[in-house]
């Protein structure tokens, strides 16, 4: 079983490390997106958001066939209002057309002009596609996730002493400590590792296991998704005009229906027409299942017409597994626990990768040249494990330092991410592996530690202000960056300490590669 | 999710760890007899069950179970780090944290009861 654990984890670990880091960041997708648009920093929640949105829509798009209101919440304190623009009456198909919108500060009603960036969405997409596109990226991540599941299960079975050593961590003992760390982060967050790997595969199950669906829906491609995940029906315009009902009472009615959970999105179809419909979507907070829940109201009388999202057992099971992976239901404290587990998973993969190579590669004496394969593995390990955090930091730096008016700005931020990552492989190539580890970790720590400073210099929301007056998202982001810097600094310190101890250990044996040592081992 | 349930989960895990000889040596400087070991082990198990029930009571079983697993991991991390670097503090906190949590709970209840 130990061999299965080792070969399931390698080489998938290089991909899984990237998946774990981007996935952990994705728990904070709205917060990252908000921080990366500092023009929105002043936005505050306000109870009259709906009235404000309706006023704007009446003013700017009275003839639109579709209004969309995304209400502010504590994670995204802006009010986003959108409408279908440029559809001609008569031949208007609501799903085809130009969509316009504005972002508002709910407390002042001022229109905000955020900079162009992909924000936290980049990490979420990268998490399951790695920038390789819908087919290759998703399949590669899927294969690696399957390898991960095998590695976790075989790891638990192969290493039964795991539970005897449940609370054990012995620092300062070289390879023994790294092994302890690998076991500890693996076992302590074992429920999470199993859950997140399994549910991750579930999110793409129709792509990975298409046989059943393709057999049943052979003559109707696409029919399955329409039947399995039905959307509320679209309204029909009548051409007769009628006054739109007040929205606030509908909000309260929806909240009662959902046991106090607030609507997150309001869609109004054909406002001002007798056939108008108001559709409310429940916020994801507090319910495990990921499937959307909707209530449809008559847009003129305000009558509740239908409720969507009460589903069959099988669909609920799918929705819950999907929802557990996304963790959008969780409170702030639970989200931090998910993030902690994500960090533990990242450390587990990283230590696993290093242990794999250390165990299989012959120890070499001081000054001895490494074998080519050993060197390649070292460079890939170093460039991946230290390069990705650095790339993340560089992505945030680029967001603050690239000119706001730069053409294709979002693409340039992403280019900076990949360029930094690629450069770290080159940097690993040019250095001795033992010195590269602490140096790169230290560089990463420095880049993260300086981010609050860069933010303070480029925006007016520096830690001195945000800690006292908010916005809390900024304070939280900056403190998290300092936290990541501390983690990388610990890694730098531990990898720099490695060397003297190993020398010491080698002192009481013989230089590696001698016949004597081979006999003894 | 509350301080109380975290404290109970931590105390439970700490009790389970102290029932193991290696950690008993670190914290008490000696191994425990079979009696106290068994007592610690069952107390640890009970504390974990109580923390699960309390979490479920406050957040409902679906979300509560998820929260409990998260808390279990978080408190286990705390437990391992303390046992490694401050073994005596790990033992002391196992007793102090739940007591502190109960005081916080009583305070909250009192405030809820005394304010309209």
XYZ file of C-alpha atoms in Angstrom:
637
model
C 0.000 0.000 0.000
C 2.878 2.387 0.697
C 3.941 2.197 -2.941
C 0.389 3.024 -4.039
C 0.348 6.047 -1.739
C 3.674 7.246 -3.116
C 2.860 6.799 -6.789
C -0.696 8.148 -6.551
C 0.683 11.272 -4.892
C 3.475 11.730 -7.387
C 3.503 13.390 -9.900
C -0.123 14.499 -9.390
C 1.116 16.443 -6.362
C 2.543 19.236 -8.505
C -0.884 19.892 -9.982
C -2.668 19.296 -6.658
C -0.485 21.890 -4.946
C -1.696 24.513 -7.424
C -5.267 23.285 -7.019
C -5.082 23.484 -3.213
C -3.628 27.002 -3.158
C -6.090 28.440 -5.649
C -8.961 26.559 -4.037
C -8.128 27.908 -0.594
C -8.004 31.441 -2.010
C -11.345 30.842 -3.716
C -13.108 30.604 -0.343
C -12.524 34.347 -0.252
C -13.414 35.095 -3.851
C -15.766 38.030 -3.101
C -13.354 39.531 -0.567
C -10.392 39.254 -2.951
C -12.447 40.757 -5.776
C -13.476 43.606 -3.508
C -9.910 44.310 -2.387
C -8.700 44.229 -5.977
C -11.173 46.985 -6.878
C -10.086 49.685 -4.403
C -12.447 52.168 -6.053
C -15.220 50.278 -4.241
C -13.598 50.552 -0.809
C -15.937 53.290 0.386
C -19.092 51.282 -0.273
C -21.214 50.510 2.800
C -24.342 48.428 3.134
C -27.581 50.342 3.431
C -31.132 49.186 4.153
C -32.673 51.249 1.334
C -30.689 49.519 -1.400
C -33.729 48.128 -3.186
C -35.453 51.502 -3.452
C -32.227 53.030 -4.753
C -31.829 50.291 -7.347
C -35.405 50.704 -8.536
C -34.930 54.462 -8.877
C -31.816 53.990 -10.992
C -33.490 51.384 -13.185
C -36.574 53.566 -13.764
C -34.274 56.416 -14.728
C -31.716 54.622 -16.858
C -33.592 51.731 -18.433
C -37.351 52.266 -18.261
C -37.956 50.268 -21.456
C -35.649 47.347 -20.709
C -37.041 43.820 -20.837
C -35.022 42.627 -17.865
C -33.673 44.250 -14.720
C -31.229 42.527 -12.418
C -30.419 43.747 -8.890
C -27.615 42.180 -6.853
C -28.164 43.309 -3.303
C -25.218 44.254 -1.093
C -24.131 41.993 1.743
C -21.262 42.026 4.193
C -18.965 40.176 1.776
C -19.854 42.331 -1.234
C -20.991 45.677 0.104
C -21.725 47.185 -3.317
C -25.099 47.402 -5.011
C -24.922 46.071 -8.561
C -27.714 46.976 -10.910
C -27.963 45.657 -14.448
C -30.411 45.761 -17.312
C -30.848 44.283 -20.735
C -30.038 47.048 -23.160
C -30.529 47.379 -26.890
C -33.376 44.982 -27.431
C -36.101 46.192 -29.770
C -39.691 45.631 -28.742
C -41.370 42.914 -30.761
C -38.331 40.911 -31.696
C -36.697 41.147 -28.296
C -35.306 37.833 -27.161
C -34.208 38.562 -23.642
C -31.350 36.122 -23.703
C -29.720 37.813 -26.672
C -28.694 41.386 -26.377
C -26.370 43.759 -24.689
C -26.316 43.867 -20.916
C -25.480 47.142 -19.180
C -25.012 47.892 -15.545
C -23.631 50.107 -12.851
C -21.974 49.545 -9.492
C -23.191 51.793 -6.695
C -22.219 52.687 -3.174
C -25.440 51.758 -1.348
C -24.896 54.349 1.390
C -24.530 57.356 -0.937
C -26.029 56.225 -4.231
C -22.858 57.336 -5.994
C -21.887 55.425 -9.108
C -18.466 53.766 -8.722
C -15.982 53.095 -11.510
C -13.960 50.034 -10.487
C -10.747 49.179 -12.295
C -10.680 46.292 -14.738
C -9.540 43.100 -13.059
C -10.523 39.443 -12.819
C -10.135 39.642 -9.049
C -10.842 36.464 -7.125
C -12.597 34.911 -10.141
C -9.174 34.154 -11.588
C -8.270 31.829 -8.714
C -11.571 30.019 -8.877
C -11.234 29.363 -12.608
C -7.580 28.425 -12.204
C -8.590 26.006 -9.430
C -10.384 23.668 -11.846
C -8.923 24.618 -15.226
C -5.339 25.727 -14.457
C -5.552 28.088 -17.396
C -5.516 25.119 -19.775
C -9.092 25.522 -20.969
C -12.365 23.749 -20.391
C -11.432 20.330 -21.744
C -7.758 19.769 -20.942
C -7.697 21.720 -17.702
C -10.770 20.062 -16.221
C -9.679 16.582 -17.224
C -6.195 17.094 -15.835
C -7.558 18.371 -12.531
C -10.040 15.493 -12.466
C -7.376 12.848 -13.000
C -5.239 14.415 -10.279
C -8.205 14.633 -7.898
C -8.820 10.919 -8.438
C -5.135 10.276 -7.712
C -5.537 12.385 -4.595
C -8.471 10.294 -3.394
C -6.404 7.141 -3.915
C -3.428 8.708 -2.155
C -5.519 9.707 0.865
C -7.205 6.318 1.269
C -4.033 4.308 0.674
C -2.138 6.666 2.969
C -4.516 5.976 5.850
C -4.428 2.218 5.232
C -0.684 1.989 4.628
C 0.341 4.017 7.631
C -1.664 2.545 10.509
C 0.678 4.126 13.015
C -0.896 7.442 11.929
C -3.506 7.211 14.621
C -1.068 6.035 17.268
C 0.961 9.164 16.441
C -2.150 11.300 16.126
C -0.907 14.166 18.305
C 2.780 13.680 17.605
C 5.030 16.260 16.029
C 8.773 16.114 16.658
C 10.414 19.312 15.381
C 14.101 19.844 14.704
C 14.772 16.266 13.648
C 15.281 16.731 9.923
C 13.446 14.306 7.697
C 11.632 12.773 10.697
C 10.026 16.178 11.354
C 8.905 16.626 7.756
C 7.345 13.157 7.883
C 5.619 14.014 11.169
C 4.349 17.245 9.647
C 3.060 15.381 6.588
C 1.221 12.914 8.824
C -0.139 15.578 11.155
C -1.583 17.897 8.503
C -2.955 14.853 6.686
C -4.647 13.251 9.675
C -5.833 16.340 11.550
C -7.736 17.566 8.506
C -8.585 14.092 7.202
C -12.366 14.696 7.157
C -11.737 17.788 5.066
C -9.318 16.113 2.659
C -11.767 13.291 1.971
C -14.708 15.643 1.674
C -13.066 18.182 -0.580
C -11.501 15.634 -2.931
C -14.672 13.590 -3.285
C -16.996 16.575 -3.682
C -14.509 18.145 -6.094
C -14.927 15.134 -8.357
C -18.708 15.408 -7.918
C -18.750 18.986 -9.225
C -17.597 17.703 -12.613
C -19.263 14.290 -12.490
C -21.302 14.799 -15.661
C -18.084 15.497 -17.552
C -16.011 12.685 -16.010
C -18.708 10.005 -16.201
C -20.921 10.907 -19.139
C -22.009 7.404 -20.190
C -25.409 7.265 -18.471
C -26.462 10.723 -19.561
C -25.252 10.203 -23.125
C -27.141 6.942 -23.443
C -30.403 8.283 -22.090
C -30.275 11.595 -23.940
C -28.668 10.456 -27.170
C -31.213 12.236 -29.357
C -31.440 15.338 -27.240
C -28.014 16.670 -26.302
C -28.441 19.290 -23.653
C -31.835 17.920 -22.675
C -30.446 16.376 -19.521
C -29.269 19.651 -18.026
C -32.608 21.301 -18.775
C -34.498 18.491 -17.057
C -32.121 17.997 -14.141
C -31.508 21.673 -13.375
C -34.702 23.397 -14.490
C -34.764 27.186 -14.517
C -37.868 29.116 -13.613
C -39.892 29.810 -16.774
C -39.467 33.169 -18.463
C -42.207 35.735 -18.435
C -44.173 36.620 -21.549
C -44.736 40.247 -22.454
C -48.358 41.153 -23.176
C -47.805 44.571 -24.706
C -50.315 46.141 -22.308
C -48.744 48.460 -19.802
C -49.348 48.153 -16.077
C -47.811 49.627 -13.006
C -45.074 47.547 -11.356
C -45.903 46.452 -7.820
C -43.848 47.678 -4.854
C -40.824 45.417 -4.303
C -40.296 45.836 -0.549
C -43.354 43.808 0.561
C -42.246 41.000 -1.770
C -38.809 41.018 -0.115
C -40.394 40.517 3.292
C -42.629 37.770 1.941
C -39.593 35.972 0.465
C -37.716 36.268 3.746
C -40.620 34.707 5.604
C -40.799 31.893 3.068
C -37.062 31.186 3.539
C -37.137 31.326 7.357
C -35.392 34.678 7.541
C -32.795 34.174 4.817
C -32.543 37.272 2.658
C -32.849 37.336 -1.131
C -29.517 37.953 -2.843
C -30.683 38.702 -6.348
C -33.865 40.207 -7.736
C -34.738 39.813 -11.427
C -37.627 41.784 -12.852
C -38.861 40.744 -16.270
C -40.868 43.169 -18.427
C -41.234 45.915 -15.836
C -44.169 48.127 -16.700
C -45.886 45.401 -18.716
C -48.993 43.566 -17.546
C -47.050 40.306 -17.830
C -44.258 41.445 -15.510
C -42.682 38.885 -13.175
C -40.449 39.429 -10.171
C -38.040 36.620 -9.409
C -36.095 36.482 -6.148
C -33.153 34.213 -5.512
C -32.214 33.196 -1.988
C -28.705 33.976 -0.742
C -26.467 30.915 -0.369
C -25.895 31.637 3.306
C -26.931 28.963 5.806
C -28.073 26.201 3.460
C -25.783 23.401 2.423
C -27.274 22.688 -0.971
C -25.912 24.706 -3.843
C -29.025 24.556 -6.024
C -30.660 27.949 -6.418
C -33.946 28.634 -4.654
C -36.315 31.045 -6.345
C -39.679 32.608 -5.680
C -41.654 34.046 -8.581
C -44.116 36.870 -7.977
C -46.624 38.452 -10.292
C -45.093 41.829 -11.133
C -48.413 43.683 -11.096
C -50.486 42.154 -8.294
C -47.542 41.057 -6.155
C -49.060 37.592 -5.759
C -46.663 34.718 -5.080
C -46.889 32.464 -8.149
C -44.429 29.650 -7.595
C -41.526 28.455 -5.496
C -38.482 26.787 -7.041
C -35.711 24.812 -5.461
C -37.628 22.143 -3.544
C -35.972 19.130 -5.100
C -35.967 15.357 -5.173
C -33.710 13.319 -2.861
C -31.132 12.571 -5.544
C -30.899 16.180 -6.653
C -30.652 17.292 -3.054
C -27.768 14.877 -2.476
C -25.981 16.309 -5.512
C -26.748 19.851 -4.411
C -25.411 19.234 -0.903
C -22.177 17.632 -2.116
C -21.697 20.499 -4.566
C -22.521 23.030 -1.865
C -20.083 21.474 0.606
C -17.297 21.925 -1.937
C -18.096 25.580 -2.596
C -18.738 26.374 1.107
C -20.777 29.409 0.160
C -23.242 28.582 2.925
C -20.734 29.109 5.695
C -20.481 31.829 8.266
C -17.250 33.810 8.499
C -15.849 31.628 11.299
C -16.629 28.405 9.454
C -15.079 29.844 6.280
C -11.869 30.407 8.203
C -11.919 26.777 9.299
C -12.317 25.722 5.679
C -9.383 27.993 4.843
C -7.291 26.518 7.671
C -8.011 23.042 6.314
C -7.074 24.262 2.829
C -3.728 25.483 4.148
C -3.189 22.135 5.888
C -3.940 20.394 2.592
C -1.465 22.618 0.772
C 1.216 21.792 3.342
C 0.349 18.105 3.098
C 0.876 18.070 -0.670
C 4.083 20.103 -0.446
C 5.657 17.952 2.267
C 4.521 14.827 0.424
C 6.257 15.967 -2.754
C 9.500 16.724 -0.957
C 9.426 13.466 1.005
C 8.839 11.495 -2.185
C 12.013 12.860 -3.749
C 14.113 12.737 -0.579
C 13.243 9.078 -0.008
C 13.915 7.977 -3.559
C 16.959 10.040 -4.355
C 20.335 8.891 -3.063
C 21.836 11.210 -0.458
C 24.794 12.964 -1.915
C 27.897 14.265 -0.258
C 28.911 17.890 -0.182
C 29.956 19.109 -3.620
C 28.846 15.961 -5.417
C 26.897 16.638 -8.620
C 23.274 15.562 -8.655
C 21.966 13.080 -11.167
C 19.942 14.671 -13.946
C 16.625 13.156 -12.824
C 17.236 14.253 -9.263
C 17.991 17.778 -10.407
C 14.823 17.921 -12.536
C 12.650 16.800 -9.617
C 14.333 19.305 -7.311
C 13.695 22.165 -9.716
C 10.076 21.168 -10.267
C 9.516 20.837 -6.515
C 11.114 24.151 -5.719
C 9.610 26.078 -8.618
C 6.123 24.790 -7.848
C 6.113 24.931 -4.060
C 7.800 28.313 -3.682
C 6.790 29.717 -7.067
C 3.022 29.594 -6.697
C 2.759 31.655 -3.492
C 5.125 34.172 -5.074
C 2.961 34.254 -8.209
C -0.113 34.937 -6.063
C 1.667 37.819 -4.335
C 2.831 39.210 -7.683
C -0.757 39.032 -8.987
C -1.844 41.250 -6.067
C 1.123 43.596 -6.568
C 0.283 43.901 -10.265
C -3.279 44.799 -9.356
C -2.064 47.801 -7.406
C 0.894 48.863 -9.554
C -0.229 48.425 -13.171
C -1.647 51.671 -14.597
C -5.420 51.808 -14.164
C -5.916 52.849 -17.786
C -3.770 50.059 -19.225
C -5.452 48.263 -22.108
C -6.249 44.601 -21.399
C -5.503 45.189 -17.753
C -7.039 41.934 -16.438
C -4.968 39.936 -18.906
C -1.781 41.716 -17.823
C -2.418 40.863 -14.184
C -2.765 37.217 -15.135
C 0.377 37.431 -17.275
C 2.265 38.757 -14.264
C 1.040 35.742 -12.257
C 2.251 33.214 -14.816
C 5.481 35.091 -15.542
C 6.394 35.127 -11.847
C 5.615 31.434 -11.558
C 7.711 30.559 -14.614
C 10.578 32.732 -13.396
C 10.758 30.770 -10.170
C 11.598 27.616 -12.127
C 14.424 29.523 -13.783
C 15.558 30.805 -10.402
C 15.513 27.243 -9.036
C 17.545 26.118 -12.043
C 20.262 28.687 -11.372
C 20.791 27.846 -7.723
C 21.841 25.047 -5.475
C 18.653 23.369 -4.198
C 19.580 23.775 -0.548
C 20.029 27.522 -0.774
C 17.097 27.981 -3.153
C 14.492 26.802 -0.618
C 15.056 29.341 2.164
C 15.773 32.149 -0.296
C 12.594 31.619 -2.275
C 10.440 31.207 0.808
C 11.957 34.363 2.218
C 11.291 36.238 -1.037
C 7.684 35.073 -0.867
C 7.389 36.169 2.764
C 8.764 39.583 1.836
C 6.377 40.010 -1.103
C 3.359 39.175 1.082
C 4.568 41.205 4.056
C 4.959 44.316 1.881
C 1.499 44.020 0.304
C -0.257 45.976 3.092
C 2.361 48.692 2.540
C 1.800 48.711 -1.229
C -1.930 48.888 -0.586
C -1.430 51.729 1.882
C 0.666 53.702 -0.603
C -1.634 53.186 -3.595
C -5.025 53.532 -1.897
C -6.382 55.507 1.022
C -7.431 52.332 2.865
C -4.304 51.397 4.800
C -4.255 49.172 7.872
C -4.020 52.126 10.272
C -7.447 53.253 9.095
C -9.089 49.970 8.192
C -8.355 48.289 11.526
C -10.246 51.047 13.346
C -12.908 52.212 10.898
C -13.135 49.473 8.329
C -13.823 48.355 5.725
C -13.301 45.069 7.530
C -12.620 43.283 4.233
C -9.504 45.440 3.759
C -8.265 44.923 7.289
C -8.905 41.200 6.977
C -7.141 40.986 3.627
C -4.062 42.877 4.810
C -3.828 40.856 8.022
C -4.188 37.634 6.017
C -1.294 38.716 3.814
C 0.811 39.219 6.939
C -0.300 35.777 8.105
C 0.796 34.168 4.825
C 4.084 36.053 5.100
C 4.569 34.582 8.577
C 3.871 31.050 7.303
C 6.397 31.493 4.479
C 8.931 32.940 6.914
C 8.534 29.851 9.117
C 9.096 27.712 6.023
C 12.187 29.752 5.148
C 13.566 29.395 8.651
C 12.943 25.660 8.779
C 14.470 24.979 5.360
C 17.548 27.031 6.205
C 18.048 25.126 9.448
C 17.995 21.804 7.622
C 21.592 21.910 6.532
C 23.676 21.845 9.713
C 21.521 19.087 11.156
C 21.923 16.896 8.149
C 25.659 17.437 8.326
C 25.582 16.445 11.955
C 23.630 13.325 11.113
C 26.090 12.494 8.349
C 28.931 12.970 10.799
C 28.341 9.768 12.659
C 27.919 7.701 9.522
C 30.113 7.679 6.478
C 29.903 9.839 3.390
C 27.016 8.660 1.276
C 27.637 6.287 -1.550
C 30.263 4.257 0.285
C 29.854 0.461 0.325
C 29.826 0.497 4.101
C 26.652 2.588 4.222
C 24.907 0.431 1.670
C 25.551 -2.619 3.783
C 24.197 -0.921 6.829
C 21.059 0.272 5.134
C -20.246 27.860 16.356
C -19.070 29.246 19.614
C -16.174 29.525 21.986
C -17.852 26.966 24.257
C -17.992 24.229 21.628
C -14.430 24.946 20.514
C -13.245 24.774 24.133
C -15.056 21.470 24.672
C -13.620 19.990 21.469
C -10.141 21.096 22.523
C -10.572 19.678 26.029
C -11.842 16.423 24.563
C -8.889 16.027 22.241
C -6.436 17.049 24.950
C -7.918 14.409 27.271
C -7.567 11.795 24.540
C -3.940 12.803 23.952
C -3.120 12.682 27.685
C -4.460 9.140 27.770
C -1.511 8.260 25.508
C 1.720 7.443 27.302
C 3.955 9.618 25.125
C 1.983 12.774 25.843
C 1.370 11.909 29.489
C 5.171 11.839 29.882
C 5.444 15.274 28.254
C 2.718 16.868 30.371
C 2.846 15.003 33.718
C 6.456 13.766 33.449
C 5.188 10.253 34.097
C 2.886 7.622 32.610
C -0.584 7.228 34.037
C -2.056 4.115 35.608
C -4.762 2.221 33.732
C -7.578 3.742 35.805
C -6.900 7.419 35.102
C -6.031 6.560 31.499
C -9.422 4.978 30.963
C -11.113 7.902 32.722
C -9.318 10.422 30.473
C -10.192 8.454 27.382
C -13.904 8.234 28.184
C -14.018 11.876 29.331
C -12.408 12.881 26.019
C -14.954 10.943 24.011
C -17.843 12.395 26.011
C -16.575 15.958 25.593
C -16.369 15.522 21.820
C -19.922 14.168 21.689
C -21.178 17.057 23.843
C -19.468 19.593 21.597
C -21.119 17.981 18.546
C -24.547 18.134 20.168
C -24.079 21.774 21.207
C -22.927 22.774 17.705
C -25.894 21.008 16.154
C -28.216 22.650 18.659
C -27.059 26.128 17.689
C -26.642 25.701 13.900
C -28.889 22.726 13.105
C -27.564 19.300 12.188
C -26.656 19.939 8.501
C -24.438 22.995 9.016
C -23.642 22.048 12.620
C -21.992 18.795 11.617
C -19.779 20.601 9.118
C -18.893 23.195 11.742
C -18.065 20.490 14.252
C -15.633 18.787 11.882
C -14.002 22.144 11.181
C -13.722 22.832 14.880
C -12.307 19.384 15.495
C -9.510 20.086 13.002
C -8.837 23.560 14.369
C -8.687 22.374 17.976
C -6.540 19.375 16.992
C -4.046 21.746 15.343
C -3.986 23.835 18.521
C -3.557 20.683 20.602
C -0.642 19.330 18.543
C 1.186 22.671 18.485
C 0.765 23.148 22.231
C 1.832 19.583 23.040
C 4.913 20.098 20.895
C 6.065 23.475 22.102
C 4.263 24.090 25.416
C 3.214 20.663 26.745
C 2.298 21.882 30.232
C 0.148 24.695 28.826
C -1.667 22.098 26.719
C -2.713 20.290 29.906
C -3.601 23.442 31.806
C -5.683 24.855 28.942
C -7.643 21.611 28.686
C -9.041 22.375 32.144
C -9.149 26.171 31.917
C -10.745 26.628 28.473
C -14.027 24.811 29.205
C -14.316 26.567 32.573
C -13.788 29.912 30.844
C -16.297 28.965 28.175
C -18.920 28.117 30.783
C -18.380 31.515 32.420
C -18.813 33.206 29.029
C -21.956 31.151 28.422
C -23.462 32.102 31.797
C -22.604 35.757 31.146
C -24.293 35.650 27.718
C -27.367 33.940 29.154
C -27.529 36.478 31.960
C -27.270 39.393 29.522
C -29.972 37.854 27.322
C -32.189 37.336 30.350
C -31.642 40.748 31.950
C -32.110 42.800 28.788
C -35.620 42.909 27.358
